[in-house]
Amino acid sequence: MSSPQQPPIPPVPQPPAPGGWQQPAGYGAPGYGAPAAPYQPPQDPRYAQYLQAPPAPKPSSGLGMVALILSLVATIGASILLAVALSAIGNGLGARLETITPGSGMEILTPVRDWVLVAEIAAWGGTALGIWALVQGIVAVAKRRGRGAGIAAIVIAALGPFIAVAAAFLGAVAGVAGSGAV
């Protein structure tokens, strides 16, 4: 038996010559470089201003400033008003504190009901303004419209309840101490 004849082996391609790929002969026109770009910007400086985009307008910082003002009013204004009202309540009730029994109700506040209303308005108003300032401060920071003032508003509004509680405590203690009951 004769063995089948094997097909011829194709030649192995040679590696490219040093220097990289070369354009095969017969393509392109010799002696010319790369084609020029279809458009070159004008070199005259008088026309360069029309090629540049105008700078984006700086956003207003009013949003952050309003948030900062609201947080200051909520924290400082409400705390002062609350301290004054609780001082007046403590001063008005100081002498009656010794007569309070476990069964006595809210009728003990009747003589100072006006100051109780002021304290309540200060507490709820400060809470509402503080939440508004906190939310508006977050929006100002997120939209980059008064970022520094917005951050300050967030911090002040977050510290507001602690400042109000401290002011209320000090006002109530000062009122009771000033009444002569203690």
Coordinates of N, CA, C and O in Angstrom, one line a residue, residues 21-127:
W21 N 5.3 48.9 10.5 CA 4.5 48.6 9.3 C 4.9 49.6 8.2 O 5.0 50.8 8.5
Q22 N 5.0 49.1 7.1 CA 5.3 49.9 5.9 C 4.2 49.8 4.9 O 3.6 48.7 4.7
Q23 N 3.9 50.9 4.3 CA 2.8 50.9 3.3 C 3.3 50.1 2.1 O 4.4 50.3 1.6
P24 N 2.5 49.2 1.6 CA 2.9 48.4 0.4 C 3.1 49.3 -0.8 O 2.5 50.3 -0.9
A25 N 4.0 48.9 -1.6 CA 4.3 49.7 -2.8 C 3.1 49.8 -3.7 O 2.3 48.8 -3.8
G26 N 3.0 50.9 -4.3 CA 1.9 51.1 -5.3 C 0.7 51.8 -4.7 O -0.3 52.1 -5.4
Y27 N 0.7 52.0 -3.4 CA -0.5 52.7 -2.7 C 0.0 54.1 -2.4 O 1.0 54.3 -1.9
G28 N -1.0 55.0 -2.6 CA -0.7 56.4 -2.2 C 0.3 57.1 -3.1 O 1.0 56.5 -3.9
A29 N 0.4 58.4 -2.9 CA 1.4 59.1 -3.7 C 2.6 59.3 -2.9 O 2.5 59.7 -1.7
P30 N 3.7 59.1 -3.4 CA 5.0 59.2 -2.7 C 5.3 60.7 -2.4 O 5.0 61.5 -3.3
G31 N 5.9 61.0 -1.3 CA 6.4 62.3 -1.0 C 5.4 63.2 -0.4 O 5.7 64.4 -0.1
Y32 N 4.2 62.8 -0.1 CA 3.2 63.6 0.5 C 3.0 63.2 2.0 O 3.0 62.0 2.3
G33 N 2.8 64.1 2.9 CA 2.6 63.8 4.3 C 1.2 63.5 4.6 O 0.3 63.3 3.7
A34 N 0.8 63.5 5.8 CA -0.6 63.3 6.2 C -1.5 64.4 5.7 O -1.0 65.6 5.7
P35 N -2.7 64.1 5.4 CA -3.6 65.2 4.9 C -3.9 66.2 6.1 O -3.9 65.8 7.3
A36 N -4.1 67.4 5.7 CA -4.4 68.5 6.7 C -5.8 68.3 7.2 O -6.7 67.7 6.6
A37 N -6.0 68.8 8.4 CA -7.4 68.7 9.0 C -8.3 69.5 8.1 O -7.9 70.5 7.5
P38 N -9.6 69.1 8.1 CA -10.5 69.9 7.2 C -10.8 71.3 7.7 O -11.2 72.1 6.9
Y39 N -10.5 71.6 9.0 CA -10.7 73.0 9.4 C -9.7 73.3 10.4 O -9.4 72.6 11.4
Q40 N -9.1 74.4 10.2 CA -8.1 75.0 11.2 C -8.7 76.2 11.8 O -9.2 77.1 11.1
P41 N -8.6 76.3 13.1 CA -9.1 77.5 13.7 C -8.3 78.8 13.3 O -7.2 78.7 13.0
P42 N -9.0 79.9 13.3 CA -8.3 81.1 12.8 C -7.2 81.5 13.8 O -7.3 81.3 15.0
Q43 N -6.1 82.0 13.2 CA -4.9 82.3 14.0 C -5.0 83.7 14.5 O -4.2 84.1 15.4
D44 N -5.9 84.5 14.0 CA -6.0 85.9 14.4 C -6.7 86.0 15.8 O -7.8 85.5 16.0
P45 N -6.0 86.7 16.7 CA -6.6 86.7 18.1 C -7.9 87.5 18.2 O -8.7 87.3 19.1
R46 N -8.2 88.3 17.2 CA -9.5 89.0 17.2 C -10.7 88.1 17.1 O -11.8 88.3 17.6
Y47 N -10.5 86.9 16.5 CA -11.6 86.0 16.3 C -11.6 84.8 17.3 O -12.5 84.0 17.4
A48 N -10.5 84.7 18.1 CA -10.4 83.6 19.1 C -11.5 83.7 20.2 O -11.9 82.7 20.7
Q49 N -12.0 84.9 20.5 CA -13.0 85.0 21.5 C -14.3 84.3 21.1 O -15.1 83.9 21.9
Y50 N -14.6 84.2 19.8 CA -15.8 83.6 19.3 C -15.7 82.1 19.4 O -16.8 81.4 19.3
L51 N -14.5 81.5 19.5 CA -14.4 80.1 19.6 C -14.5 79.5 21.0 O -14.8 78.3 21.2
Q52 N -14.3 80.3 22.0 CA -14.4 79.9 23.4 C -15.8 80.0 23.9 O -16.5 81.0 23.6
A53 N -16.3 79.0 24.6 CA -17.6 79.1 25.2 C -17.6 80.1 26.3 O -16.6 80.3 27.1
P54 N -18.7 80.9 26.5 CA -18.7 81.9 27.6 C -18.7 81.2 28.9 O -19.3 80.1 29.0
P55 N -18.1 81.7 29.9 CA -18.1 81.1 31.2 C -19.5 81.0 31.8 O -20.4 81.8 31.6
A56 N -19.8 79.9 32.5 CA -21.1 79.6 33.0 C -21.4 80.7 34.1 O -20.4 81.0 34.9
P57 N -22.5 81.2 34.2 CA -22.8 82.2 35.3 C -22.7 81.5 36.7 O -23.2 80.4 36.8
K58 N -22.2 82.3 37.6 CA -22.1 81.7 39.0 C -23.5 81.7 39.6 O -24.2 82.7 39.6
P59 N -23.8 80.6 40.2 CA -25.2 80.5 40.8 C -25.3 81.4 42.0 O -24.3 81.6 42.7
S60 N -26.4 81.9 42.2 CA -26.7 82.8 43.4 C -26.5 82.1 44.7 O -26.9 80.9 44.8
S61 N -26.0 82.8 45.7 CA -25.8 82.2 47.0 C -27.0 82.5 47.9 O -26.9 82.3 49.1
G62 N -28.0 83.0 47.4 CA -29.2 83.4 48.2 C -29.8 82.3 48.9 O -30.3 82.5 50.0
L63 N -29.9 81.1 48.3 CA -30.5 80.0 48.9 C -29.8 79.6 50.3 O -30.5 79.4 51.3
G64 N -28.5 79.6 50.2 CA -27.7 79.3 51.4 C -27.8 80.4 52.5 O -27.9 80.1 53.7
M65 N -27.9 81.6 52.0 CA -28.0 82.7 53.0 C -29.3 82.7 53.7 O -29.4 83.0 54.9
V66 N -30.4 82.4 53.0 CA -31.7 82.4 53.6 C -31.8 81.2 54.6 O -32.3 81.4 55.7
A67 N -31.2 80.1 54.3 CA -31.1 79.0 55.2 C -30.3 79.3 56.4 O -30.7 79.0 57.6
L68 N -29.2 80.1 56.3 CA -28.4 80.5 57.4 C -29.2 81.5 58.3 O -29.2 81.3 59.5
I69 N -29.9 82.4 57.7 CA -30.7 83.4 58.5 C -31.8 82.6 59.3 O -32.1 82.9 60.4
L70 N -32.5 81.7 58.6 CA -33.5 80.9 59.2 C -33.0 80.1 60.4 O -33.6 80.0 61.5
S71 N -31.8 79.5 60.2 CA -31.3 78.7 61.3 C -30.9 79.5 62.5 O -31.0 79.1 63.6
L72 N -30.4 80.7 62.2 CA -30.0 81.6 63.3 C -31.3 82.1 64.1 O -31.3 82.2 65.3
V73 N -32.3 82.5 63.3 CA -33.6 82.9 64.0 C -34.1 81.7 64.8 O -34.6 81.9 65.9
A74 N -34.1 80.5 64.2 CA -34.7 79.4 64.9 C -33.9 79.0 66.2 O -34.5 78.7 67.2
T75 N -32.6 79.1 66.1 CA -31.8 78.7 67.2 C -31.7 79.8 68.3 O -32.0 79.6 69.4
I76 N -31.2 81.0 67.8 CA -31.0 82.0 68.8 C -32.3 82.7 69.3 O -32.5 82.9 70.4
G77 N -33.1 83.1 68.3 CA -34.3 83.8 68.6 C -35.3 83.0 69.5 O -35.8 83.4 70.5
A78 N -35.5 81.7 69.0 CA -36.4 80.9 69.8 C -35.9 80.5 71.1 O -36.6 80.4 72.1
S79 N -34.6 80.3 71.2 CA -33.9 80.0 72.5 C -34.1 81.1 73.5 O -34.4 80.9 74.7
I80 N -33.8 82.3 73.1 CA -33.9 83.5 74.0 C -35.4 83.7 74.4 O -35.7 83.9 75.6
L81 N -36.3 83.6 73.4 CA -37.7 83.8 73.8 C -38.2 82.7 74.7 O -38.9 82.9 75.7
L82 N -37.7 81.5 74.5 CA -38.1 80.3 75.4 C -37.5 80.5 76.8 O -38.2 80.3 77.8
A83 N -36.3 81.0 76.9 CA -35.6 81.2 78.2 C -36.3 82.3 79.0 O -36.6 82.2 80.2
V84 N -36.7 83.4 78.3 CA -37.4 84.5 78.9 C -38.8 84.0 79.4 O -39.2 84.3 80.6
A85 N -39.5 83.3 78.6 CA -40.8 82.8 79.0 C -40.8 81.9 80.1 O -41.6 82.0 81.1
L86 N -39.8 80.9 80.1 CA -39.7 80.0 81.2 C -39.2 80.6 82.5 O -39.5 80.2 83.6
S87 N -38.4 81.7 82.4 CA -38.0 82.4 83.5 C -39.2 83.1 84.2 O -39.4 83.1 85.4
A88 N -40.1 83.7 83.4 CA -41.3 84.3 83.9 C -42.2 83.3 84.5 O -42.9 83.5 85.5
I89 N -42.3 82.1 83.9 CA -43.2 81.0 84.4 C -42.6 80.6 85.8 O -43.3 80.4 86.7
G90 N -41.3 80.4 85.8 CA -40.7 80.0 87.1 C -40.8 81.0 88.2 O -41.0 80.7 89.3
N91 N -40.7 82.3 87.8 CA -40.9 83.4 88.8 C -42.3 83.4 89.2 O -42.6 83.7 90.4
G92 N -43.3 83.2 88.4 CA -44.7 83.2 88.7 C -45.2 82.0 89.5 O -46.1 82.1 90.3
L93 N -44.5 80.9 89.3 CA -44.9 79.7 90.0 C -44.0 79.3 91.2 O -44.3 78.3 91.9
G94 N -43.0 80.0 91.4 CA -42.0 79.6 92.4 C -42.6 79.4 93.8 O -42.3 78.4 94.4
A95 N -43.5 80.3 94.2 CA -44.0 80.1 95.6 C -45.0 79.0 95.6 O -45.2 78.4 96.7
R96 N -45.6 78.6 94.5 CA -46.6 77.5 94.5 C -46.0 76.1 94.4 O -46.7 75.1 94.5
L97 N -44.7 76.1 94.1 CA -44.1 74.8 93.9 C -44.1 73.9 95.1 O -44.2 72.6 95.0
E98 N -44.2 74.4 96.3 CA -44.2 73.6 97.5 C -45.6 73.0 97.7 O -45.7 72.0 98.5
T99 N -46.6 73.6 97.1 CA -48.0 73.1 97.4 C -48.5 72.1 96.3 O -49.6 71.7 96.4
I100 N -47.6 71.8 95.4 CA -48.1 70.9 94.3 C -48.2 69.5 94.9 O -47.3 69.0 95.6
T101 N -49.4 68.9 94.6 CA -49.6 67.5 95.0 C -49.6 66.6 93.8 O -49.8 67.1 92.7
P102 N -49.5 65.3 94.0 CA -49.5 64.4 92.8 C -50.8 64.5 92.0 O -50.8 64.2 90.8
G103 N -51.9 64.9 92.6 CA -53.2 64.9 91.9 C -53.4 66.2 91.2 O -54.4 66.4 90.5
S104 N -52.6 67.2 91.5 CA -52.9 68.5 90.8 C -52.6 68.5 89.3 O -51.6 67.8 88.9
G105 N -53.4 69.2 88.6 CA -53.2 69.1 87.1 C -52.6 70.4 86.6 O -51.8 71.1 87.2
M106 N -53.0 70.7 85.3 CA -52.4 71.8 84.6 C -53.0 73.1 85.1 O -52.5 74.2 84.7
E107 N -54.0 73.1 86.0 CA -54.5 74.4 86.5 C -53.5 75.2 87.3 O -53.8 76.4 87.5
I108 N -52.4 74.6 87.7 CA -51.4 75.4 88.4 C -50.8 76.4 87.5 O -50.3 77.4 87.9
L109 N -50.9 76.2 86.2 CA -50.3 77.1 85.2 C -51.2 78.3 84.9 O -50.9 79.2 84.1
T110 N -52.4 78.3 85.4 CA -53.4 79.4 85.1 C -52.9 80.8 85.4 O -53.1 81.7 84.5
P111 N -52.2 81.1 86.4 CA -51.7 82.5 86.6 C -50.7 82.9 85.6 O -50.5 84.1 85.4
V112 N -50.0 82.0 85.0 CA -48.9 82.3 84.0 C -49.3 81.8 82.6 O -48.4 81.6 81.8
R113 N -50.6 81.7 82.3 CA -51.0 81.1 81.0 C -50.5 81.9 79.8 O -50.2 81.4 78.8
D114 N -50.3 83.2 80.0 CA -49.8 84.0 78.8 C -48.3 83.6 78.5 O -48.0 83.5 77.4
W115 N -47.5 83.4 79.5 CA -46.1 83.0 79.3 C -46.0 81.6 78.8 O -45.1 81.3 78.1
V116 N -47.0 80.8 79.2 CA -47.0 79.4 78.7 C -47.3 79.4 77.2 O -46.6 78.7 76.5
L117 N -48.2 80.3 76.8 CA -48.4 80.4 75.4 C -47.2 80.9 74.6 O -46.9 80.4 73.5
V118 N -46.5 81.9 75.2 CA -45.3 82.4 74.5 C -44.2 81.3 74.4 O -43.6 81.2 73.4
A119 N -44.1 80.5 75.5 CA -43.1 79.4 75.5 C -43.5 78.4 74.4 O -42.6 77.9 73.7
E120 N -44.8 78.1 74.3 CA -45.2 77.1 73.4 C -45.0 77.6 71.9 O -44.5 76.9 71.1
I121 N -45.3 78.9 71.7 CA -45.1 79.4 70.3 C -43.6 79.5 70.0 O -43.2 79.1 68.9
A122 N -42.8 79.8 71.0 CA -41.4 79.8 70.7 C -40.8 78.4 70.4 O -40.0 78.3 69.5
A123 N -41.3 77.4 71.1 CA -40.8 76.1 70.9 C -41.3 75.5 69.6 O -40.5 75.0 68.8
W124 N -42.6 75.7 69.2 CA -43.0 75.2 68.0 C -42.5 76.0 66.8 O -42.2 75.5 65.7
G125 N -42.5 77.3 67.0 CA -41.9 78.2 65.9 C -40.5 77.9 65.6 O -40.0 77.8 64.5
G126 N -39.7 77.7 66.7 CA -38.3 77.4 66.5 C -38.1 76.0 65.9 O -37.2 75.8 65.0
T127 N -39.0 75.1 66.2 CA -38.9 73.7 65.6 C -39.2 73.8 64.1 O -38.5 73.3 63.2

